[in-house]
mmCIF file of C-alpha atoms in Angstrom:
data_model
loop_
_atom_site.group_PDB
_atom_site.id
_atom_site.type_symbol
_atom_site.label_atom_id
_atom_site.label_comp_id
_atom_site.label_asym_id
_atom_site.label_seq_id
_atom_site.Cartn_x
_atom_site.Cartn_y
_atom_site.Cartn_z
ATOM 1 C CA MET A 1 94.198 88.878 127.890
ATOM 2 C CA ASN A 2 93.347 86.338 125.210
ATOM 3 C CA THR A 3 96.452 84.387 124.350
ATOM 4 C CA ALA A 4 95.236 84.198 120.739
ATOM 5 C CA VAL A 5 95.649 87.977 120.270
ATOM 6 C CA SER A 6 98.288 88.500 117.626
ATOM 7 C CA PRO A 7 101.419 90.581 118.208
ATOM 8 C CA ALA A 8 100.259 92.831 115.309
ATOM 9 C CA VAL A 9 97.012 93.658 117.152
ATOM 10 C CA ARG A 10 98.893 94.326 120.366
ATOM 11 C CA GLN A 11 101.291 96.590 118.468
ATOM 12 C CA TYR A 12 98.333 98.471 116.911
ATOM 13 C CA PHE A 13 96.943 99.286 120.321
ATOM 14 C CA THR A 14 100.365 100.291 121.658
ATOM 15 C CA SER A 15 100.764 102.631 118.627
ATOM 16 C CA ILE A 16 97.333 104.247 118.730
ATOM 17 C CA ARG A 17 97.541 104.744 122.524
ATOM 18 C CA ALA A 18 100.871 106.479 122.005
ATOM 19 C CA ALA A 19 99.454 108.597 119.179
ATOM 20 C CA LEU A 20 96.478 109.806 121.199
ATOM 21 C CA ALA A 21 98.685 110.471 124.205
ATOM 22 C CA GLY A 22 100.934 112.464 121.903
ATOM 23 C CA LEU A 23 98.017 114.493 120.625
ATOM 24 C CA GLU A 24 96.987 115.192 124.176
ATOM 25 C CA LEU A 25 100.529 116.396 124.896
ATOM 26 C CA PHE A 26 100.383 118.594 121.796
ATOM 27 C CA LEU A 27 97.100 120.176 122.825
ATOM 28 C CA GLY A 28 98.573 121.073 126.242
ATOM 29 C CA ASP A 29 101.771 122.567 124.727
ATOM 30 C CA ARG A 30 101.727 126.389 125.154
ATOM 31 C CA ASN A 31 103.590 126.710 121.850
ATOM 32 C CA SER A 32 101.092 124.681 119.785
ATOM 33 C CA PRO A 33 98.760 126.613 117.423
ATOM 34 C CA LEU A 34 95.759 124.841 118.956
ATOM 35 C CA TYR A 35 96.796 125.959 122.462
ATOM 36 C CA ARG A 36 96.922 129.534 121.235
ATOM 37 C CA ASN A 37 93.467 129.138 119.761
ATOM 38 C CA THR A 38 91.951 128.252 123.087
ATOM 39 C CA VAL A 39 88.413 127.649 121.739
ATOM 40 C CA VAL A 40 89.547 124.932 119.331
ATOM 41 C CA GLY A 41 91.798 123.297 121.934
ATOM 42 C CA GLU A 42 89.062 123.471 124.524
ATOM 43 C CA VAL A 43 86.633 121.760 122.197
ATOM 44 C CA ILE A 44 88.989 118.936 121.131
ATOM 45 C CA VAL A 45 90.125 117.834 124.580
ATOM 46 C CA PRO A 46 86.902 116.148 125.826
ATOM 47 C CA TYR A 47 86.377 114.374 122.519
ATOM 48 C CA LEU A 48 89.945 113.120 122.588
ATOM 49 C CA ALA A 49 89.242 111.760 126.089
ATOM 50 C CA ARG A 50 86.208 109.929 124.642
ATOM 51 C CA LEU A 51 88.331 108.452 121.860
ATOM 52 C CA LYS A 52 90.978 107.282 124.360
ATOM 53 C CA ALA A 53 88.249 105.651 126.433
ATOM 54 C CA SER A 54 86.969 103.859 123.334
ATOM 55 C CA VAL A 55 90.448 102.555 122.557
ATOM 56 C CA ALA A 56 90.829 101.307 126.113
ATOM 57 C CA CYS A 57 87.504 99.484 125.771
ATOM 58 C CA TRP A 58 88.458 97.936 122.464
ATOM 59 C CA GLU A 59 91.786 96.758 123.889
ATOM 60 C CA ASN A 60 89.979 94.962 126.696
ATOM 61 C CA ARG A 61 87.410 93.580 124.225
ATOM 62 C CA ILE A 62 89.992 91.730 122.154
ATOM 63 C CA GLY A 63 90.549 89.513 125.166
ATOM 64 C CA PHE A 64 87.244 87.727 124.657
ATOM 65 C CA VAL A 65 86.164 88.200 121.046
ATOM 66 C CA GLU A 66 87.374 86.322 118.008
ATOM 67 C CA ASN A 67 87.831 89.229 115.574
ATOM 68 C CA PHE A 68 88.764 92.857 115.735
ATOM 69 C CA ARG A 69 88.942 94.815 112.469
ATOM 70 C CA ILE A 70 90.478 98.143 111.625
ATOM 71 C CA SER A 71 90.275 100.187 108.457
ATOM 72 C CA ARG A 72 93.761 99.194 107.374
ATOM 73 C CA ALA A 73 93.636 100.634 103.860
ATOM 74 C CA GLU A 74 91.872 103.900 104.674
ATOM 75 C CA SER A 75 91.628 105.685 107.991
ATOM 76 C CA GLY A 76 93.673 103.367 110.171
ATOM 77 C CA PHE A 77 90.963 103.540 112.879
ATOM 78 C CA PRO A 78 88.730 100.626 114.025
ATOM 79 C CA VAL A 79 85.893 99.928 111.601
ATOM 80 C CA PHE A 80 82.462 101.453 112.285
ATOM 81 C CA GLN A 81 81.057 98.124 113.439
ATOM 82 C CA ASN A 82 83.327 98.324 116.508
ATOM 83 C CA VAL A 83 81.901 101.792 117.328
ATOM 84 C CA LEU A 84 78.328 100.471 117.079
ATOM 85 C CA GLU A 85 79.164 97.457 119.257
ATOM 86 C CA LEU A 86 80.661 99.700 121.942
ATOM 87 C CA GLU A 87 77.503 101.769 121.961
ATOM 88 C CA ASN A 88 75.283 98.677 122.218
ATOM 89 C CA ASP A 89 77.430 97.130 124.931
ATOM 90 C CA ARG A 90 77.408 100.363 126.924
ATOM 91 C CA GLN A 91 73.649 100.195 127.163
ATOM 92 C CA SER A 92 73.693 96.563 128.404
ATOM 93 C CA ALA A 93 76.901 96.710 130.468
ATOM 94 C CA GLU A 94 75.258 96.853 133.908
ATOM 95 C CA LYS A 95 73.059 93.841 133.262
ATOM 96 C CA ARG A 96 75.918 91.775 131.824
ATOM 97 C CA LEU A 97 78.244 92.694 134.736
ATOM 98 C CA ALA A 98 75.681 91.299 137.176
ATOM 99 C CA SER A 99 76.039 87.857 135.543
ATOM 100 C CA ILE A 100 79.837 87.775 135.758
ATOM 101 C CA PRO A 101 81.672 86.899 139.017
ATOM 102 C CA THR A 102 83.687 89.688 140.643
ATOM 103 C CA ALA A 103 87.301 90.224 139.652
ATOM 104 C CA ASP A 104 88.561 88.781 142.998
ATOM 105 C CA ALA A 105 86.376 85.660 142.548
ATOM 106 C CA LEU A 106 87.668 85.180 138.980
ATOM 107 C CA ARG A 107 91.274 85.483 140.168
ATOM 108 C CA GLU A 108 90.718 82.831 142.805
ATOM 109 C CA GLU A 109 89.154 80.523 140.220
ATOM 110 C CA MET A 110 92.105 81.086 137.878
ATOM 111 C CA VAL A 111 94.648 80.248 140.566
ATOM 112 C CA ASP A 112 92.667 77.124 141.547
ATOM 113 C CA PHE A 113 92.459 76.066 137.865
ATOM 114 C CA ILE A 114 96.218 76.481 137.342
ATOM 115 C CA LEU A 115 96.989 74.440 140.489
ATOM 116 C CA ARG A 116 94.566 71.624 139.655
ATOM 117 C CA GLN A 117 94.828 71.433 135.873
ATOM 118 C CA LYS A 118 98.505 72.571 135.372
ATOM 119 C CA ALA A 119 97.270 74.622 132.430
ATOM 120 C CA PHE A 120 96.423 78.219 131.543
ATOM 121 C CA PRO A 121 92.730 79.101 132.306
ATOM 122 C CA GLU A 122 91.890 80.636 128.925
ATOM 123 C CA ALA A 123 88.092 80.619 129.471
ATOM 124 C CA LEU A 124 88.425 82.325 132.851
ATOM 125 C CA GLN A 125 90.899 84.837 131.425
ATOM 126 C CA ALA A 126 88.346 85.685 128.683
ATOM 127 C CA ARG A 127 85.678 86.211 131.403
ATOM 128 C CA MET A 128 88.060 88.504 133.239
ATOM 129 C CA ALA A 129 88.727 90.470 130.041
ATOM 130 C CA GLU A 130 84.975 90.793 129.462
ATOM 131 C CA ARG A 131 84.522 92.076 133.017
ATOM 132 C CA LEU A 132 87.297 94.670 132.615
ATOM 133 C CA TYR A 133 85.782 95.732 129.316
ATOM 134 C CA LEU A 134 82.298 96.240 130.735
ATOM 135 C CA GLU A 135 83.728 98.078 133.725
ATOM 136 C CA GLN A 136 85.722 100.377 131.434
ATOM 137 C CA ILE A 137 82.620 101.277 129.481
ATOM 138 C CA GLY A 138 80.978 102.363 132.707
ATOM 139 C CA LYS A 139 83.866 104.564 133.778
ATOM 140 C CA GLY A 140 83.248 107.366 131.339
ATOM 141 C CA ASP A 141 81.988 108.590 128.038
ATOM 142 C CA ILE A 142 83.031 106.878 124.784
ATOM 143 C CA PHE A 143 83.194 108.167 121.228
ATOM 144 C CA SER A 144 79.692 107.269 120.068
ATOM 145 C CA PRO A 145 78.446 107.326 116.437
ATOM 146 C CA LEU A 146 76.924 110.730 117.345
ATOM 147 C CA ILE A 147 77.867 112.838 120.345
ATOM 148 C CA LEU A 148 75.000 115.253 120.842
ATOM 149 C CA PRO A 149 75.589 118.994 120.666
ATOM 150 C CA GLU A 150 76.325 121.151 123.678
ATOM 151 C CA THR A 151 76.724 124.884 124.069
ATOM 152 C CA ILE A 152 80.152 125.726 125.444
ATOM 153 C CA ARG A 153 80.231 129.529 125.192
ATOM 154 C CA VAL A 154 77.756 132.407 125.043
ATOM 155 C CA ALA A 155 78.354 136.072 124.216
ATOM 156 C CA VAL A 156 76.762 139.006 122.428
ATOM 157 C CA ASN A 157 77.646 140.543 119.053
ATOM 158 C CA PRO A 158 77.407 144.310 119.823
ATOM 159 C CA LYS A 159 76.904 145.109 116.110
ATOM 160 C CA THR A 160 73.846 142.953 115.607
ATOM 161 C CA MET A 161 72.721 143.000 119.269
ATOM 162 C CA ARG A 162 72.232 139.244 119.067
ATOM 163 C CA PRO A 163 73.510 136.612 121.452
ATOM 164 C CA TYR A 164 75.758 134.010 119.848
ATOM 165 C CA TYR A 165 76.649 130.483 120.930
ATOM 166 C CA VAL A 166 79.649 128.278 120.342
ATOM 167 C CA VAL A 167 78.165 124.809 119.920
ATOM 168 C CA ALA A 168 80.142 121.599 119.658
ATOM 169 C CA TRP A 169 79.265 118.024 118.723
ATOM 170 C CA GLY A 170 81.040 114.884 117.519
ATOM 171 C CA ALA A 171 80.432 112.112 114.965
ATOM 172 C CA PHE A 172 82.192 108.942 113.914
ATOM 173 C CA ASP A 173 81.732 108.599 110.178
ATOM 174 C CA GLY A 174 80.649 105.115 109.238
ATOM 175 C CA THR A 175 81.802 105.211 105.613
ATOM 176 C CA GLN A 176 85.283 106.761 106.027
ATOM 177 C CA THR A 177 85.698 105.414 109.613
ATOM 178 C CA LEU A 178 86.919 108.836 110.794
ATOM 179 C CA PRO A 179 86.189 110.465 114.179
ATOM 180 C CA MET A 180 85.185 114.086 113.655
ATOM 181 C CA ILE A 181 84.562 117.119 115.895
ATOM 182 C CA TYR A 182 82.293 120.003 114.905
ATOM 183 C CA MET A 183 82.047 123.418 116.364
ATOM 184 C CA ALA A 184 79.827 126.245 115.168
ATOM 185 C CA THR A 185 79.470 129.911 116.083
ATOM 186 C CA ILE A 186 75.769 130.757 115.704
ATOM 187 C CA GLU A 187 73.883 133.999 116.303
ATOM 188 C CA ASP A 188 70.281 133.694 117.544
ATOM 189 C CA SER A 189 67.739 136.311 116.535
ATOM 190 C CA SER A 190 64.802 134.690 118.368
ATOM 191 C CA ASP A 191 62.930 137.565 120.034
ATOM 192 C CA ASN A 192 62.546 135.833 123.390
ATOM 193 C CA ILE A 193 66.221 134.897 123.551
ATOM 194 C CA VAL A 194 67.401 138.346 122.566
ATOM 195 C CA GLU A 195 65.141 139.919 125.222
ATOM 196 C CA MET A 196 66.376 137.530 127.896
ATOM 197 C CA LEU A 197 70.124 137.513 127.184
ATOM 198 C CA VAL A 198 70.946 140.952 125.738
ATOM 199 C CA THR A 199 70.992 144.186 127.767
ATOM 200 C CA GLU A 200 70.109 147.547 126.298
ATOM 201 C CA ASP A 201 73.794 148.406 125.943
ATOM 202 C CA GLY A 202 74.497 145.254 123.947
ATOM 203 C CA LYS A 203 76.089 143.108 126.649
ATOM 204 C CA LEU A 204 75.303 139.648 127.965
ATOM 205 C CA ASN A 205 72.745 139.840 130.764
ATOM 206 C CA ALA A 206 74.719 139.074 133.927
ATOM 207 C CA ASP A 207 71.494 138.304 135.831
ATOM 208 C CA VAL A 208 70.896 135.154 133.717
ATOM 209 C CA ASP A 209 72.782 132.199 135.133
ATOM 210 C CA ILE A 210 74.153 129.980 132.326
ATOM 211 C CA PRO A 211 75.993 126.942 133.768
ATOM 212 C CA LEU A 212 78.224 126.056 130.801
ATOM 213 C CA PRO A 213 78.491 123.669 129.149
ATOM 214 C CA VAL A 214 74.799 123.336 128.475
ATOM 215 C CA GLY A 215 73.510 120.107 126.956
ATOM 216 C CA GLY A 216 72.137 120.933 123.486
ATOM 217 C CA LEU A 217 71.596 124.308 121.854
ATOM 218 C CA LEU A 218 71.051 127.007 124.489
ATOM 219 C CA ASN A 219 67.707 127.985 122.923
ATOM 220 C CA PRO A 220 65.323 125.361 124.457
ATOM 221 C CA GLU A 221 62.682 125.821 121.759
ATOM 222 C CA LEU A 222 65.203 124.799 119.063
ATOM 223 C CA ALA A 223 67.403 122.347 120.981
ATOM 224 C CA SER A 224 65.617 119.129 119.972
ATOM 225 C CA ARG A 225 65.483 120.160 116.302
ATOM 226 C CA PHE A 226 69.157 121.072 116.407
ATOM 227 C CA ASP A 227 70.051 117.630 117.791
ATOM 228 C CA ASP A 228 68.131 116.082 114.912
ATOM 229 C CA PHE A 229 69.925 118.406 112.469
ATOM 230 C CA ALA A 230 73.300 117.284 113.802
ATOM 231 C CA SER A 231 72.382 113.600 113.454
ATOM 232 C CA LYS A 232 71.468 114.165 109.773
ATOM 233 C CA ASN A 233 74.223 116.598 108.795
ATOM 234 C CA SER A 234 77.479 115.297 110.251
ATOM 235 C CA ALA A 235 78.623 112.869 107.551
ATOM 236 C CA TYR A 236 82.168 113.312 106.170
ATOM 237 C CA SER A 237 80.633 113.256 102.638
ATOM 238 C CA LEU A 238 78.964 116.626 103.375
ATOM 239 C CA THR A 239 81.272 119.603 102.943
ATOM 240 C CA PRO A 240 81.367 122.213 105.711
ATOM 241 C CA VAL A 241 79.736 124.789 103.436
ATOM 242 C CA THR A 242 76.906 122.342 102.716
ATOM 243 C CA ILE A 243 76.360 121.761 106.434
ATOM 244 C CA ALA A 244 76.437 125.495 107.211
ATOM 245 C CA THR A 245 74.039 126.235 104.344
ATOM 246 C CA ASN A 246 71.657 123.538 105.475
ATOM 247 C CA LEU A 247 71.742 124.991 109.011
ATOM 248 C CA ASP A 248 71.064 128.467 107.671
ATOM 249 C CA LYS A 249 68.071 127.244 105.667
ATOM 250 C CA ASP A 250 66.570 124.961 108.314
ATOM 251 C CA PHE A 251 66.594 127.528 111.126
ATOM 252 C CA PRO A 252 65.455 131.057 110.133
ATOM 253 C CA GLU A 253 66.234 132.266 113.698
ATOM 254 C CA LEU A 254 69.796 130.908 113.662
ATOM 255 C CA HIS A 255 72.631 132.579 111.719
ATOM 256 C CA PRO A 256 75.755 130.393 111.430
ATOM 257 C CA LYS A 257 78.780 132.697 111.253
ATOM 258 C CA GLN A 258 81.462 130.040 111.372
ATOM 259 C CA LEU A 259 81.633 126.241 111.186
ATOM 260 C CA ARG A 260 84.744 124.244 111.928
ATOM 261 C CA ARG A 261 85.236 120.502 111.397
ATOM 262 C CA ILE A 262 88.265 118.735 112.860
ATOM 263 C CA VAL A 263 88.786 115.375 111.092
ATOM 264 C CA LEU A 264 91.080 113.005 112.991
ATOM 265 C CA GLY A 265 93.021 110.700 110.741
ATOM 266 C CA PRO A 266 94.283 108.962 108.795
ATOM 267 C CA PHE A 267 96.429 107.099 111.289
ATOM 268 C CA TYR A 268 99.483 105.139 110.081
ATOM 269 C CA SER A 269 101.004 102.250 112.024
ATOM 270 C CA ALA A 270 103.978 100.173 110.823
ATOM 271 C CA GLY A 271 103.116 96.631 109.877
ATOM 272 C CA ILE A 272 99.358 97.239 110.469
ATOM 273 C CA THR A 273 97.934 99.855 108.152
ATOM 274 C CA GLU A 274 98.118 99.769 104.402
ATOM 275 C CA ASN A 275 96.827 103.290 103.671
ATOM 276 C CA ASN A 276 100.208 104.447 102.241
ATOM 277 C CA ALA A 277 102.735 101.785 101.213
ATOM 278 C CA ARG A 278 105.725 104.174 101.162
ATOM 279 C CA ILE A 279 104.995 105.594 104.612
ATOM 280 C CA ASN A 280 104.428 102.175 106.138
ATOM 281 C CA ASP A 281 107.610 100.790 104.549
ATOM 282 C CA ILE A 282 109.682 103.564 106.160
ATOM 283 C CA LEU A 283 107.892 103.302 109.497
ATOM 284 C CA SER A 284 108.658 99.590 109.598
ATOM 285 C CA LYS A 285 112.358 100.488 109.793
ATOM 286 C CA VAL A 286 111.889 102.497 113.023
ATOM 287 C CA ARG A 287 113.835 100.704 115.768
ATOM 288 C CA LYS A 288 111.202 100.994 118.515
ATOM 289 C CA THR A 289 107.795 99.759 117.349
ATOM 290 C CA GLU A 290 106.026 102.052 119.846
ATOM 291 C CA ASN A 291 107.389 105.012 117.822
ATOM 292 C CA ALA A 292 106.513 103.624 114.418
ATOM 293 C CA TRP A 293 103.357 105.676 113.741
ATOM 294 C CA LEU A 294 102.056 108.867 112.210
ATOM 295 C CA LEU A 295 98.793 110.634 113.093
ATOM 296 C CA THR A 296 97.287 113.284 110.870
ATOM 297 C CA TRP A 297 94.288 115.561 111.192
ATOM 298 C CA THR A 298 92.641 118.361 109.242
ATOM 299 C CA VAL A 299 90.954 121.494 110.525
ATOM 300 C CA GLN A 300 88.382 122.775 108.027
ATOM 301 C CA GLU A 301 86.633 126.127 108.389
ATOM 302 C CA VAL A 302 83.868 127.963 106.570
ATOM 303 C CA PHE A 303 82.746 131.469 107.590
ATOM 304 C CA SER A 304 80.107 133.930 106.567
ATOM 305 C CA LYS A 305 81.419 137.038 104.718
ATOM 306 C CA ALA A 306 78.077 138.801 104.791
ATOM 307 C CA GLU A 307 74.427 138.367 105.813
ATOM 308 C CA ARG A 308 71.716 139.277 103.360
ATOM 309 C CA PRO A 309 68.955 140.897 105.373
ATOM 310 C CA ALA A 310 65.458 139.463 105.534
ATOM 311 C CA GLU A 311 62.931 140.771 103.049
ATOM 312 C CA ARG A 312 59.371 141.147 104.195
ATOM 313 C CA GLY A 313 56.721 141.792 101.592
ATOM 314 C CA PHE A 314 52.921 141.883 101.498
ATOM 315 C CA TRP A 315 52.660 138.499 99.752
ATOM 316 C CA SER A 316 55.837 136.752 100.826
ATOM 317 C CA SER A 317 58.995 137.105 102.845
ATOM 318 C CA THR A 318 62.567 135.830 102.701
ATOM 319 C CA PRO A 319 64.555 135.138 105.854
ATOM 320 C CA ALA A 320 68.053 136.487 106.339
ATOM 321 C CA GLN A 321 70.696 134.445 104.534
ATOM 322 C CA GLU A 322 74.429 133.984 105.078
ATOM 323 C CA GLU A 323 76.910 134.351 102.218
ATOM 324 C CA PHE A 324 79.661 131.895 102.921
ATOM 325 C CA HIS A 325 83.175 132.500 101.662
ATOM 326 C CA ILE A 326 84.874 129.731 99.637
ATOM 327 C CA ASP A 327 88.513 130.201 98.672
ATOM 328 C CA THR A 328 88.126 129.499 94.938
ATOM 329 C CA ASP A 329 91.767 130.425 94.324
ATOM 330 C CA ASN A 330 92.768 127.307 96.251
ATOM 331 C CA LEU A 331 91.667 124.135 94.466
ATOM 332 C CA GLU A 332 91.903 122.027 97.595
ATOM 333 C CA ALA A 333 89.834 124.498 99.605
ATOM 334 C CA ALA A 334 87.233 124.653 96.821
ATOM 335 C CA ARG A 335 87.103 120.829 96.700
ATOM 336 C CA MET A 336 86.617 120.672 100.489
ATOM 337 C CA GLY A 337 84.002 123.435 100.408
ATOM 338 C CA VAL A 338 85.773 125.637 102.945
ATOM 339 C CA SER A 339 87.040 129.159 103.447
ATOM 340 C CA ALA A 340 90.305 127.798 104.826
ATOM 341 C CA TYR A 341 91.889 124.614 106.081
ATOM 342 C CA GLU A 342 95.004 123.344 107.879
ATOM 343 C CA LYS A 343 96.570 119.894 107.678
ATOM 344 C CA HIS A 344 98.546 118.660 110.658
ATOM 345 C CA ALA A 345 100.815 115.689 111.188
ATOM 346 C CA LEU A 346 102.031 114.380 114.552
ATOM 347 C CA VAL A 347 105.008 112.034 114.492
ATOM 348 C CA PRO A 348 107.554 110.656 117.019
ATOM 349 C CA HIS A 349 111.119 111.896 116.617
ATOM 350 C CA ASP A 350 112.353 108.385 115.624
ATOM 351 C CA ALA A 351 109.788 108.111 112.858
ATOM 352 C CA TYR A 352 110.475 111.636 111.578
ATOM 353 C CA GLN A 353 114.204 110.874 111.457
ATOM 354 C CA ALA A 354 113.467 107.700 109.436
ATOM 355 C CA LEU A 355 111.337 109.638 106.937
ATOM 356 C CA TYR A 356 113.967 112.428 106.738
ATOM 357 C CA ALA A 357 116.820 109.962 106.276
ATOM 358 C CA ALA A 358 114.912 108.231 103.459
ATOM 359 C CA GLY A 359 114.551 111.645 101.731
ATOM 360 C CA GLU A 360 110.753 111.255 101.967
ATOM 361 C CA ALA A 361 109.881 113.881 104.565
ATOM 362 C CA ALA A 362 109.120 116.742 102.068
ATOM 363 C CA GLN A 363 107.017 114.483 99.847
ATOM 364 C CA VAL A 364 105.135 112.755 102.700
ATOM 365 C CA PHE A 365 104.283 115.891 104.591
ATOM 366 C CA GLY A 366 103.777 118.282 101.701
ATOM 367 C CA ASP A 367 101.467 121.071 102.935
ATOM 368 C CA TYR A 368 101.087 119.541 106.454
ATOM 369 C CA LYS A 369 102.144 121.436 109.524
ATOM 370 C CA VAL A 370 104.493 118.936 111.160
ATOM 371 C CA HIS A 371 104.725 118.414 114.940
ATOM 372 C CA VAL A 372 107.489 116.105 116.209
ATOM 373 C CA ILE A 373 107.304 114.489 119.670
ATOM 374 C CA SER A 374 110.546 114.065 121.497
ATOM 375 C CA GLY A 375 110.128 112.844 125.084
ATOM 376 C CA ASN A 376 107.596 115.172 126.700
ATOM 377 C CA GLN A 377 108.153 117.992 124.270
ATOM 378 C CA VAL A 378 106.569 118.842 120.910
ATOM 379 C CA VAL A 379 108.509 120.763 118.271
ATOM 380 C CA SER A 380 106.194 122.225 115.667
ATOM 381 C CA GLU A 381 106.688 123.259 112.056
ATOM 382 C CA VAL A 382 110.013 121.488 111.620
#
């Protein structure tokens, strides 16, 4: 790695790797609320894998670039420019790799340089880091600015006799620098789809082979438009009810019954982030720096409480419309534009003890559901 990389940057990567590994552990814990809600857990896992791959790429990248910036005062994640650069480099990785000597050849050159020059081969080390970075990009999917939708489940609503899809997609918000995961439950009233997928007794047609997950919306006539919709309606600045309402208006054949958004972050790391001075001050007192972090996320949900039926008249017609429930009795829910929400915080045992000892735990966590990692176990709702 680049010898110029500061200890603070190295500590940041150690912390965020530990946090994402901890979230992975939490998702696999049979006692976690997300494990019990298998659909949500199933959706998050592949996007978490993408985020971990991006972090691994960024960690290799700091070995040969001058600057690496994170959103220290806000989300605690790398700034959006880093996300864009990963995406650009992914597209050119194969060509760039062809111009760099193999790893074995670079190692031989480094040994030869050390023996002849009696010095550290910084330039060769940077080339090695670049090669590892480009190879890492090619190993798997990364968390792109937009991760296109895919259909992960299909079933039939026996009351409406319509098929419904669970569709998931991801987005990295450029303004708030937050990775987000979306999942929507959508009924499809397209005549051809209903005829193909729904049997006379209101069940899913077993004769139709659906190899899940399916790239894009299952309805091929709407899939391209749905991708375009996701690209234009996934910003953090849009509330879930706005996104669901836009979907309902843009697609007369689609009926969004539920939309969830999982917002990862903010992330707090001692000595690195500045998004909460009190939290960072307490985390800085944690004995082991690899345990001096706190990861939060929010699950937002909006659901339809009723569907106004379509009206067909001689001169005009009005498509069916969803009536989305907003919890106006809860000011935070009303501000978010959601029916319900949950805030979660994941923290190592050492860091939780430090916050508790400082008498700050209740104030810091407030209405968060707290999950404490101790070894390979997660204790929730402490």
